[in-house]
PDB file of C-alpha atoms and ligand atoms in Angstrom:
ATOM      1  CA  UNK A   1      24.501  -0.760 -21.918  1.00  0.00           C
ATOM      2  CA  UNK A   2      25.576  -4.155 -20.612  1.00  0.00           C
ATOM      3  CA  UNK A   3      22.071  -5.430 -21.003  1.00  0.00           C
ATOM      4  CA  UNK A   4      21.511  -4.201 -24.533  1.00  0.00           C
ATOM      5  CA  UNK A   5      24.535  -6.143 -25.736  1.00  0.00           C
ATOM      6  CA  UNK A   6      22.701  -9.315 -24.810  1.00  0.00           C
ATOM      7  CA  UNK A   7      20.048  -8.648 -27.437  1.00  0.00           C
ATOM      8  CA  UNK A   8      20.315  -8.582 -31.177  1.00  0.00           C
ATOM      9  CA  UNK A   9      17.187  -6.455 -31.375  1.00  0.00           C
ATOM     10  CA  UNK A  10      15.418  -4.372 -28.733  1.00  0.00           C
ATOM     11  CA  UNK A  11      12.476  -1.971 -28.861  1.00  0.00           C
ATOM     12  CA  UNK A  12      11.020   0.305 -26.157  1.00  0.00           C
ATOM     13  CA  UNK A  13       7.325   0.447 -25.564  1.00  0.00           C
ATOM     14  CA  UNK A  14       5.600   2.826 -23.160  1.00  0.00           C
ATOM     15  CA  UNK A  15       2.941   1.319 -20.889  1.00  0.00           C
ATOM     16  CA  UNK A  16       0.870   3.622 -18.672  1.00  0.00           C
ATOM     17  CA  UNK A  17       1.166   3.033 -14.915  1.00  0.00           C
ATOM     18  CA  UNK A  18      -2.450   1.895 -14.625  1.00  0.00           C
ATOM     19  CA  UNK A  19      -1.872  -0.981 -17.002  1.00  0.00           C
ATOM     20  CA  UNK A  20       1.418  -1.955 -15.470  1.00  0.00           C
ATOM     21  CA  UNK A  21      -0.013  -3.449 -12.327  1.00  0.00           C
ATOM     22  CA  UNK A  22       1.982  -6.657 -12.017  1.00  0.00           C
ATOM     23  CA  UNK A  23       5.262  -4.821 -11.735  1.00  0.00           C
ATOM     24  CA  UNK A  24       3.788  -2.456  -9.199  1.00  0.00           C
ATOM     25  CA  UNK A  25       2.217  -4.916  -6.836  1.00  0.00           C
ATOM     26  CA  UNK A  26       5.297  -5.678  -4.727  1.00  0.00           C
ATOM     27  CA  UNK A  27       5.814  -1.961  -4.305  1.00  0.00           C
ATOM     28  CA  UNK A  28       2.323  -1.669  -2.887  1.00  0.00           C
ATOM     29  CA  UNK A  29       3.132  -4.252  -0.262  1.00  0.00           C
ATOM     30  CA  UNK A  30       6.258  -2.343   0.629  1.00  0.00           C
ATOM     31  CA  UNK A  31       4.305   0.856   1.109  1.00  0.00           C
ATOM     32  CA  UNK A  32       2.351  -0.551   4.024  1.00  0.00           C
ATOM     33  CA  UNK A  33       3.505   1.329   7.074  1.00  0.00           C
ATOM     34  CA  UNK A  34       5.150  -0.495   9.922  1.00  0.00           C
ATOM     35  CA  UNK A  35       6.208   0.658  13.339  1.00  0.00           C
ATOM     36  CA  UNK A  36       9.706   2.089  13.490  1.00  0.00           C
ATOM     37  CA  UNK A  37      10.867  -0.671  15.797  1.00  0.00           C
ATOM     38  CA  UNK A  38       9.944  -3.266  13.215  1.00  0.00           C
ATOM     39  CA  UNK A  39      13.052  -4.112  11.198  1.00  0.00           C
ATOM     40  CA  UNK A  40      11.689  -7.188   9.475  1.00  0.00           C
ATOM     41  CA  UNK A  41       8.251  -8.124   8.319  1.00  0.00           C
ATOM     42  CA  UNK A  42       7.231 -11.437   6.826  1.00  0.00           C
ATOM     43  CA  UNK A  43       4.596 -11.541   4.123  1.00  0.00           C
ATOM     44  CA  UNK A  44       2.713 -14.706   3.661  1.00  0.00           C
ATOM     45  CA  UNK A  45       1.708 -15.106   0.051  1.00  0.00           C
ATOM     46  CA  UNK A  46      -1.496 -17.054   0.326  1.00  0.00           C
ATOM     47  CA  UNK A  47      -2.527 -16.919  -3.256  1.00  0.00           C
ATOM     48  CA  UNK A  48      -0.056 -16.912  -6.078  1.00  0.00           C
ATOM     49  CA  UNK A  49      -2.018 -14.995  -8.608  1.00  0.00           C
ATOM     50  CA  UNK A  50      -1.987 -11.433  -9.771  1.00  0.00           C
ATOM     51  CA  UNK A  51      -3.600  -9.055  -7.281  1.00  0.00           C
ATOM     52  CA  UNK A  52      -6.512  -6.820  -7.962  1.00  0.00           C
ATOM     53  CA  UNK A  53      -6.499  -3.651  -9.946  1.00  0.00           C
ATOM     54  CA  UNK A  54      -8.927  -2.421  -7.303  1.00  0.00           C
ATOM     55  CA  UNK A  55      -6.011  -1.855  -4.940  1.00  0.00           C
ATOM     56  CA  UNK A  56      -4.489   0.604  -7.358  1.00  0.00           C
ATOM     57  CA  UNK A  57      -4.592   4.222  -6.298  1.00  0.00           C
ATOM     58  CA  UNK A  58      -5.562   3.332  -2.741  1.00  0.00           C
ATOM     59  CA  UNK A  59      -4.566   5.551   0.110  1.00  0.00           C
ATOM     60  CA  UNK A  60      -1.522   3.778   1.576  1.00  0.00           C
ATOM     61  CA  UNK A  61      -2.027   5.250   5.040  1.00  0.00           C
ATOM     62  CA  UNK A  62      -4.455   2.467   5.702  1.00  0.00           C
ATOM     63  CA  UNK A  63      -5.184   2.562   9.396  1.00  0.00           C
ATOM     64  CA  UNK A  64      -5.264   6.116  10.639  1.00  0.00           C
ATOM     65  CA  UNK A  65      -6.079   6.460  14.326  1.00  0.00           C
ATOM     66  CA  UNK A  66      -7.830   9.583  15.456  1.00  0.00           C
ATOM     67  CA  UNK A  67      -5.950  10.482  18.622  1.00  0.00           C
ATOM     68  CA  UNK A  68      -7.671  13.827  18.969  1.00  0.00           C
ATOM     69  CA  UNK A  69     -10.649  12.116  20.551  1.00  0.00           C
ATOM     70  CA  UNK A  70     -10.519  11.994  24.364  1.00  0.00           C
ATOM     71  CA  UNK A  71     -10.082   8.673  26.133  1.00  0.00           C
ATOM     72  CA  UNK A  72     -13.581   7.204  26.432  1.00  0.00           C
ATOM     73  CA  UNK A  73     -12.653   5.524  29.725  1.00  0.00           C
ATOM     74  CA  UNK A  74     -11.792   8.699  31.640  1.00  0.00           C
ATOM     75  CA  UNK A  75     -15.292   9.753  32.836  1.00  0.00           C
ATOM     76  CA  UNK A  76     -16.119   6.212  33.947  1.00  0.00           C
ATOM     77  CA  UNK A  77     -12.816   5.726  35.774  1.00  0.00           C
ATOM     78  CA  UNK A  78     -13.216   9.104  37.474  1.00  0.00           C
ATOM     79  CA  UNK A  79     -16.708   8.239  38.599  1.00  0.00           C
ATOM     80  CA  UNK A  80     -15.675   4.805  39.901  1.00  0.00           C
ATOM     81  CA  UNK A  81     -12.783   6.375  41.820  1.00  0.00           C
ATOM     82  CA  UNK A  82     -14.826   9.243  43.209  1.00  0.00           C
ATOM     83  CA  UNK A  83     -18.497   8.152  43.276  1.00  0.00           C
ATOM     84  CA  UNK A  84     -19.367  11.205  45.355  1.00  0.00           C
ATOM     85  CA  UNK A  85     -18.534  13.545  42.483  1.00  0.00           C
ATOM     86  CA  UNK A  86     -21.407  14.946  40.511  1.00  0.00           C
ATOM     87  CA  UNK A  87     -21.487  13.313  37.052  1.00  0.00           C
ATOM     88  CA  UNK A  88     -24.031  12.994  34.280  1.00  0.00           C
ATOM     89  CA  UNK A  89     -26.772  10.459  34.751  1.00  0.00           C
ATOM     90  CA  UNK A  90     -25.545   8.743  31.569  1.00  0.00           C
ATOM     91  CA  UNK A  91     -22.106   8.115  33.041  1.00  0.00           C
ATOM     92  CA  UNK A  92     -23.564   6.713  36.277  1.00  0.00           C
ATOM     93  CA  UNK A  93     -25.729   4.258  34.345  1.00  0.00           C
ATOM     94  CA  UNK A  94     -22.846   3.309  32.081  1.00  0.00           C
ATOM     95  CA  UNK A  95     -20.528   2.763  35.039  1.00  0.00           C
ATOM     96  CA  UNK A  96     -22.775  -0.057  36.317  1.00  0.00           C
ATOM     97  CA  UNK A  97     -21.218  -2.290  33.666  1.00  0.00           C
ATOM     98  CA  UNK A  98     -17.645  -1.567  34.731  1.00  0.00           C
ATOM     99  CA  UNK A  99     -15.345  -1.982  37.676  1.00  0.00           C
ATOM    100  CA  UNK A 100     -11.812  -0.961  38.574  1.00  0.00           C
ATOM    101  CA  UNK A 101      -9.325  -3.763  38.936  1.00  0.00           C
ATOM    102  CA  UNK A 102      -5.746  -2.918  39.952  1.00  0.00           C
ATOM    103  CA  UNK A 103      -6.373   0.591  38.669  1.00  0.00           C
ATOM    104  CA  UNK A 104      -7.538  -0.659  35.290  1.00  0.00           C
ATOM    105  CA  UNK A 105     -11.012  -0.315  33.895  1.00  0.00           C
ATOM    106  CA  UNK A 106     -12.719  -3.631  33.333  1.00  0.00           C
ATOM    107  CA  UNK A 107     -15.976  -4.303  31.532  1.00  0.00           C
ATOM    108  CA  UNK A 108     -18.152  -6.945  33.113  1.00  0.00           C
ATOM    109  CA  UNK A 109     -18.655  -8.792  29.870  1.00  0.00           C
ATOM    110  CA  UNK A 110     -21.647 -10.489  28.291  1.00  0.00           C
ATOM    111  CA  UNK A 111     -21.557 -13.356  30.792  1.00  0.00           C
ATOM    112  CA  UNK A 112     -19.794 -11.603  33.626  1.00  0.00           C
ATOM    113  CA  UNK A 113     -16.285 -12.459  32.430  1.00  0.00           C
ATOM    114  CA  UNK A 114     -13.966  -9.492  33.019  1.00  0.00           C
ATOM    115  CA  UNK A 115     -12.677  -7.793  29.861  1.00  0.00           C
ATOM    116  CA  UNK A 116      -9.887  -5.247  29.933  1.00  0.00           C
ATOM    117  CA  UNK A 117     -10.904  -1.885  28.508  1.00  0.00           C
ATOM    118  CA  UNK A 118      -8.650  -0.388  25.857  1.00  0.00           C
ATOM    119  CA  UNK A 119      -8.465   3.155  24.602  1.00  0.00           C
ATOM    120  CA  UNK A 120      -8.367   3.855  20.878  1.00  0.00           C
ATOM    121  CA  UNK A 121      -4.683   3.559  20.070  1.00  0.00           C
ATOM    122  CA  UNK A 122      -4.288   0.418  22.228  1.00  0.00           C
ATOM    123  CA  UNK A 123      -7.363  -1.031  20.569  1.00  0.00           C
ATOM    124  CA  UNK A 124      -5.836  -0.349  17.195  1.00  0.00           C
ATOM    125  CA  UNK A 125      -2.546  -1.990  18.163  1.00  0.00           C
ATOM    126  CA  UNK A 126      -4.320  -5.071  19.436  1.00  0.00           C
ATOM    127  CA  UNK A 127      -6.356  -5.418  16.231  1.00  0.00           C
ATOM    128  CA  UNK A 128      -3.189  -4.987  14.200  1.00  0.00           C
ATOM    129  CA  UNK A 129      -1.461  -7.708  16.217  1.00  0.00           C
ATOM    130  CA  UNK A 130      -4.319 -10.198  16.158  1.00  0.00           C
ATOM    131  CA  UNK A 131      -5.268  -9.641  12.551  1.00  0.00           C
ATOM    132  CA  UNK A 132      -1.972  -8.888  10.835  1.00  0.00           C
ATOM    133  CA  UNK A 133       0.766  -9.578  13.383  1.00  0.00           C
ATOM    134  CA  UNK A 134       3.249 -12.427  13.653  1.00  0.00           C
ATOM    135  CA  UNK A 135       0.501 -14.992  14.181  1.00  0.00           C
ATOM    136  CA  UNK A 136      -2.235 -13.005  12.461  1.00  0.00           C
ATOM    137  CA  UNK A 137      -4.160 -14.943   9.895  1.00  0.00           C
ATOM    138  CA  UNK A 138      -6.033 -12.028   8.342  1.00  0.00           C
ATOM    139  CA  UNK A 139      -9.255 -13.432   9.655  1.00  0.00           C
ATOM    140  CA  UNK A 140     -12.628 -11.991   8.730  1.00  0.00           C
ATOM    141  CA  UNK A 141     -14.373  -9.259  10.722  1.00  0.00           C
ATOM    142  CA  UNK A 142     -16.662 -11.532  12.753  1.00  0.00           C
ATOM    143  CA  UNK A 143     -13.813 -13.807  13.730  1.00  0.00           C
ATOM    144  CA  UNK A 144     -11.597 -10.855  14.611  1.00  0.00           C
ATOM    145  CA  UNK A 145     -14.355  -9.482  16.864  1.00  0.00           C
ATOM    146  CA  UNK A 146     -14.839 -12.853  18.578  1.00  0.00           C
ATOM    147  CA  UNK A 147     -11.093 -13.239  19.066  1.00  0.00           C
ATOM    148  CA  UNK A 148     -10.795  -9.774  20.608  1.00  0.00           C
ATOM    149  CA  UNK A 149     -13.435 -10.812  23.155  1.00  0.00           C
ATOM    150  CA  UNK A 150     -11.842 -14.186  23.785  1.00  0.00           C
ATOM    151  CA  UNK A 151      -8.456 -12.552  24.385  1.00  0.00           C
ATOM    152  CA  UNK A 152     -10.209 -10.454  27.030  1.00  0.00           C
ATOM    153  CA  UNK A 153     -10.347  -7.033  25.374  1.00  0.00           C
ATOM    154  CA  UNK A 154     -13.193  -4.590  25.213  1.00  0.00           C
ATOM    155  CA  UNK A 155     -14.053  -1.120  23.987  1.00  0.00           C
ATOM    156  CA  UNK A 156     -17.511   0.153  23.111  1.00  0.00           C
ATOM    157  CA  UNK A 157     -17.057   0.396  19.359  1.00  0.00           C
ATOM    158  CA  UNK A 158     -15.050  -2.795  18.936  1.00  0.00           C
ATOM    159  CA  UNK A 159     -17.510  -4.560  16.666  1.00  0.00           C
ATOM    160  CA  UNK A 160     -17.632  -1.683  14.218  1.00  0.00           C
ATOM    161  CA  UNK A 161     -13.880  -1.036  14.520  1.00  0.00           C
ATOM    162  CA  UNK A 162     -13.064  -4.691  13.804  1.00  0.00           C
ATOM    163  CA  UNK A 163     -15.316  -4.472  10.774  1.00  0.00           C
ATOM    164  CA  UNK A 164     -13.638  -1.276   9.531  1.00  0.00           C
ATOM    165  CA  UNK A 165     -10.167  -2.594  10.255  1.00  0.00           C
ATOM    166  CA  UNK A 166     -10.585  -5.718   8.149  1.00  0.00           C
ATOM    167  CA  UNK A 167     -12.286  -3.773   5.388  1.00  0.00           C
ATOM    168  CA  UNK A 168      -9.332  -1.400   5.159  1.00  0.00           C
ATOM    169  CA  UNK A 169      -6.614  -4.046   5.551  1.00  0.00           C
ATOM    170  CA  UNK A 170      -4.364  -3.682   2.543  1.00  0.00           C
ATOM    171  CA  UNK A 171      -3.038  -7.237   2.695  1.00  0.00           C
ATOM    172  CA  UNK A 172      -6.565  -8.647   2.828  1.00  0.00           C
ATOM    173  CA  UNK A 173      -7.475  -6.703  -0.265  1.00  0.00           C
ATOM    174  CA  UNK A 174      -4.368  -7.723  -2.119  1.00  0.00           C
ATOM    175  CA  UNK A 175      -5.001 -11.385  -1.348  1.00  0.00           C
ATOM    176  CA  UNK A 176      -8.757 -11.255  -1.604  1.00  0.00           C
ATOM    177  CA  UNK A 177     -10.401 -13.966  -3.613  1.00  0.00           C
ATOM    178  CA  UNK A 178     -10.641 -12.765  -7.176  1.00  0.00           C
ATOM    179  CA  UNK A 179     -14.076 -14.247  -7.669  1.00  0.00           C
ATOM    180  CA  UNK A 180     -15.587 -11.702  -5.264  1.00  0.00           C
ATOM    181  CA  UNK A 181     -14.718  -8.806  -7.490  1.00  0.00           C
ATOM    182  CA  UNK A 182     -16.372  -7.387 -10.587  1.00  0.00           C
ATOM    183  CA  UNK A 183     -14.946  -9.308 -13.550  1.00  0.00           C
ATOM    184  CA  UNK A 184     -14.840  -6.227 -15.742  1.00  0.00           C
ATOM    185  CA  UNK A 185     -12.057  -4.724 -13.669  1.00  0.00           C
ATOM    186  CA  UNK A 186      -9.706  -7.597 -14.281  1.00  0.00           C
ATOM    187  CA  UNK A 187      -7.355  -7.603 -17.188  1.00  0.00           C
ATOM    188  CA  UNK A 188      -6.172 -10.558 -19.126  1.00  0.00           C
ATOM    189  CA  UNK A 189      -2.596 -11.132 -18.074  1.00  0.00           C
ATOM    190  CA  UNK A 190      -2.005 -14.348 -19.965  1.00  0.00           C
ATOM    191  CA  UNK A 191       1.223 -14.601 -21.841  1.00  0.00           C
ATOM    192  CA  UNK A 192       1.815 -17.094 -24.639  1.00  0.00           C
ATOM    193  CA  UNK A 193       4.474 -19.267 -22.952  1.00  0.00           C
ATOM    194  CA  UNK A 194       6.468 -19.448 -19.693  1.00  0.00           C
ATOM    195  CA  UNK A 195       9.280 -16.924 -19.259  1.00  0.00           C
ATOM    196  CA  UNK A 196       7.967 -14.849 -22.128  1.00  0.00           C
ATOM    197  CA  UNK A 197       7.320 -11.645 -20.191  1.00  0.00           C
ATOM    198  CA  UNK A 198       8.889 -10.315 -17.001  1.00  0.00           C
ATOM    199  CA  UNK A 199       7.673  -7.386 -14.893  1.00  0.00           C
ATOM    200  CA  UNK A 200      10.466  -5.473 -13.166  1.00  0.00           C
ATOM    201  CA  UNK A 201       9.986  -3.258 -10.168  1.00  0.00           C
ATOM    202  CA  UNK A 202      12.087  -1.406  -7.681  1.00  0.00           C
ATOM    203  CA  UNK A 203      10.771  -1.237  -4.122  1.00  0.00           C
ATOM    204  CA  UNK A 204      12.052   1.392  -1.738  1.00  0.00           C
ATOM    205  CA  UNK A 205      13.392   3.188  -0.103  1.00  0.00           C
ATOM    206  CA  UNK A 206      12.984   0.970   2.922  1.00  0.00           C
ATOM    207  CA  UNK A 207      13.033   2.402   6.429  1.00  0.00           C
ATOM    208  CA  UNK A 208      14.876   1.473   8.479  1.00  0.00           C
ATOM    209  CA  UNK A 209      17.543   0.132   6.112  1.00  0.00           C
ATOM    210  CA  UNK A 210      18.565  -3.478   6.523  1.00  0.00           C
ATOM    211  CA  UNK A 211      22.356  -3.783   6.635  1.00  0.00           C
ATOM    212  CA  UNK A 212      22.617  -0.785   4.345  1.00  0.00           C
ATOM    213  CA  UNK A 213      20.185  -2.194   1.832  1.00  0.00           C
ATOM    214  CA  UNK A 214      17.414   0.245   1.055  1.00  0.00           C
ATOM    215  CA  UNK A 215      16.031  -1.119  -2.219  1.00  0.00           C
ATOM    216  CA  UNK A 216      14.504  -4.374  -3.327  1.00  0.00           C
ATOM    217  CA  UNK A 217      14.607  -5.172  -7.006  1.00  0.00           C
ATOM    218  CA  UNK A 218      12.010  -7.688  -8.109  1.00  0.00           C
ATOM    219  CA  UNK A 219      11.209  -9.467 -11.325  1.00  0.00           C
ATOM    220  CA  UNK A 220       7.913 -11.286 -11.748  1.00  0.00           C
ATOM    221  CA  UNK A 221       7.345 -13.665 -14.596  1.00  0.00           C
ATOM    222  CA  UNK A 222       3.802 -13.220 -15.838  1.00  0.00           C
ATOM    223  CA  UNK A 223       3.018 -16.745 -16.919  1.00  0.00           C
ATOM    224  CA  UNK A 224       4.216 -18.707 -13.869  1.00  0.00           C
ATOM    225  CA  UNK A 225       4.188 -15.764 -11.416  1.00  0.00           C
ATOM    226  CA  UNK A 226       7.750 -16.777 -10.581  1.00  0.00           C
ATOM    227  CA  UNK A 227       9.466 -14.065  -8.575  1.00  0.00           C
ATOM    228  CA  UNK A 228      13.166 -13.206  -8.379  1.00  0.00           C
ATOM    229  CA  UNK A 229      14.272 -10.536  -5.925  1.00  0.00           C
ATOM    230  CA  UNK A 230      17.510  -9.053  -4.606  1.00  0.00           C
ATOM    231  CA  UNK A 231      18.286  -6.313  -2.078  1.00  0.00           C
ATOM    232  CA  UNK A 232      20.281  -3.322  -3.309  1.00  0.00           C
ATOM    233  CA  UNK A 233      22.222  -0.558  -1.607  1.00  0.00           C
ATOM    234  CA  UNK A 234      22.073   1.674  -4.660  1.00  0.00           C
ATOM    235  CA  UNK A 235      19.476   1.683  -7.381  1.00  0.00           C
ATOM    236  CA  UNK A 236      21.543   2.169 -10.495  1.00  0.00           C
ATOM    237  CA  UNK A 237      21.076   1.154 -14.087  1.00  0.00           C
ATOM    238  CA  UNK A 238      24.149  -1.072 -13.801  1.00  0.00           C
ATOM    239  CA  UNK A 239      22.652  -2.912 -10.821  1.00  0.00           C
ATOM    240  CA  UNK A 240      19.445  -3.469 -12.741  1.00  0.00           C
ATOM    241  CA  UNK A 241      21.205  -4.767 -15.815  1.00  0.00           C
ATOM    242  CA  UNK A 242      23.407  -7.086 -13.707  1.00  0.00           C
ATOM    243  CA  UNK A 243      20.304  -8.429 -12.026  1.00  0.00           C
ATOM    244  CA  UNK A 244      18.608  -9.072 -15.351  1.00  0.00           C
ATOM    245  CA  UNK A 245      21.645 -10.832 -16.745  1.00  0.00           C
ATOM    246  CA  UNK A 246      22.410 -12.957 -13.664  1.00  0.00           C
ATOM    247  CA  UNK A 247      18.942 -13.730 -12.420  1.00  0.00           C
ATOM    248  CA  UNK A 248      16.871 -13.774 -15.565  1.00  0.00           C
ATOM    249  CA  UNK A 249      18.912 -14.221 -18.733  1.00  0.00           C
ATOM    250  CA  UNK A 250      21.350 -16.748 -17.255  1.00  0.00           C
ATOM    251  CA  UNK A 251      18.640 -18.761 -15.547  1.00  0.00           C
ATOM    252  CA  UNK A 252      15.640 -18.521 -17.803  1.00  0.00           C
ATOM    253  CA  UNK A 253      16.960 -17.351 -21.126  1.00  0.00           C
ATOM    254  CA  UNK A 254      16.519 -14.059 -22.882  1.00  0.00           C
ATOM    255  CA  UNK A 255      13.018 -12.734 -22.219  1.00  0.00           C
ATOM    256  CA  UNK A 256      10.837 -11.716 -25.097  1.00  0.00           C
ATOM    257  CA  UNK A 257       9.431  -8.758 -23.239  1.00  0.00           C
ATOM    258  CA  UNK A 258      10.181  -6.824 -20.027  1.00  0.00           C
ATOM    259  CA  UNK A 259       7.679  -4.544 -18.362  1.00  0.00           C
ATOM    260  CA  UNK A 260       8.814  -1.764 -16.004  1.00  0.00           C
ATOM    261  CA  UNK A 261       7.716   1.635 -14.855  1.00  0.00           C
ATOM    262  CA  UNK A 262       9.637   4.708 -15.861  1.00  0.00           C
ATOM    263  CA  UNK A 263      11.974   4.676 -12.851  1.00  0.00           C
ATOM    264  CA  UNK A 264      15.391   6.159 -13.561  1.00  0.00           C
ATOM    265  CA  UNK A 265      17.347   2.874 -13.266  1.00  0.00           C
ATOM    266  CA  UNK A 266      15.062   1.297 -15.838  1.00  0.00           C
ATOM    267  CA  UNK A 267      15.308   3.962 -18.501  1.00  0.00           C
ATOM    268  CA  UNK A 268      19.065   4.279 -18.418  1.00  0.00           C
ATOM    269  CA  UNK A 269      20.631   4.294 -21.824  1.00  0.00           C
ATOM    270  CA  UNK A 270      24.305   4.527 -20.954  1.00  0.00           C
TER     271      UNK A 270
HETATM  272 ZN1  LIG B 301      -5.917  -8.434   6.641  1.00  0.00          ZN
END
């Protein structure tokens, strides 16, 4: 009700979720799953333009690891430890390329350099770290594969896994170069002048909470892509209208149009 007093005239217009992609994009970033121990994650915005509609409707569980598969290293390690045991011919041949070093399986490498063998979940963690971690640069698949080797890691399917990992990386897709994508899927997001239209979105809830804050309220201006954001402990209509007044109306003037989804705090009519 606070907000409506700011306007002399206001109308409501329903926009389907599919067409409301600017407001939703921050929420997509927030839905990427992090490890529980990770309380803070920095996003580097490499390209300040609206992300792809292609990312819409994607499965957010982006890097599932199949842990049901047995550790590929076990038969080789067992054979190297107990060469007298009867094993398949295949395993004996395979084992020629490996050795045990301080109890760890090591692959002899393309040029004889020792590479530490990782099982699937370790391999996944390492790819996550190198590609998308603190110093990750979201490098391409070939570079990721070369870096894995240069850091001294090995597993038999690493080339294919590096390829699949990059292909499925949500951040890479969000920041992918627009020119690589079919032009028909893009929508014209131009607005007539700066600070004409704002997209509002509520991101959350965030786990684990940061100092009690479990929501992030964002406003994105369509013309300049300017973003305003605040953390919230409670997502209420009053909080939203305060945010709009303080962060948008007071700083940029009364917007001509605001785009939101149908979240409860946005449709409050107190
Ligand atoms: Zn990536």
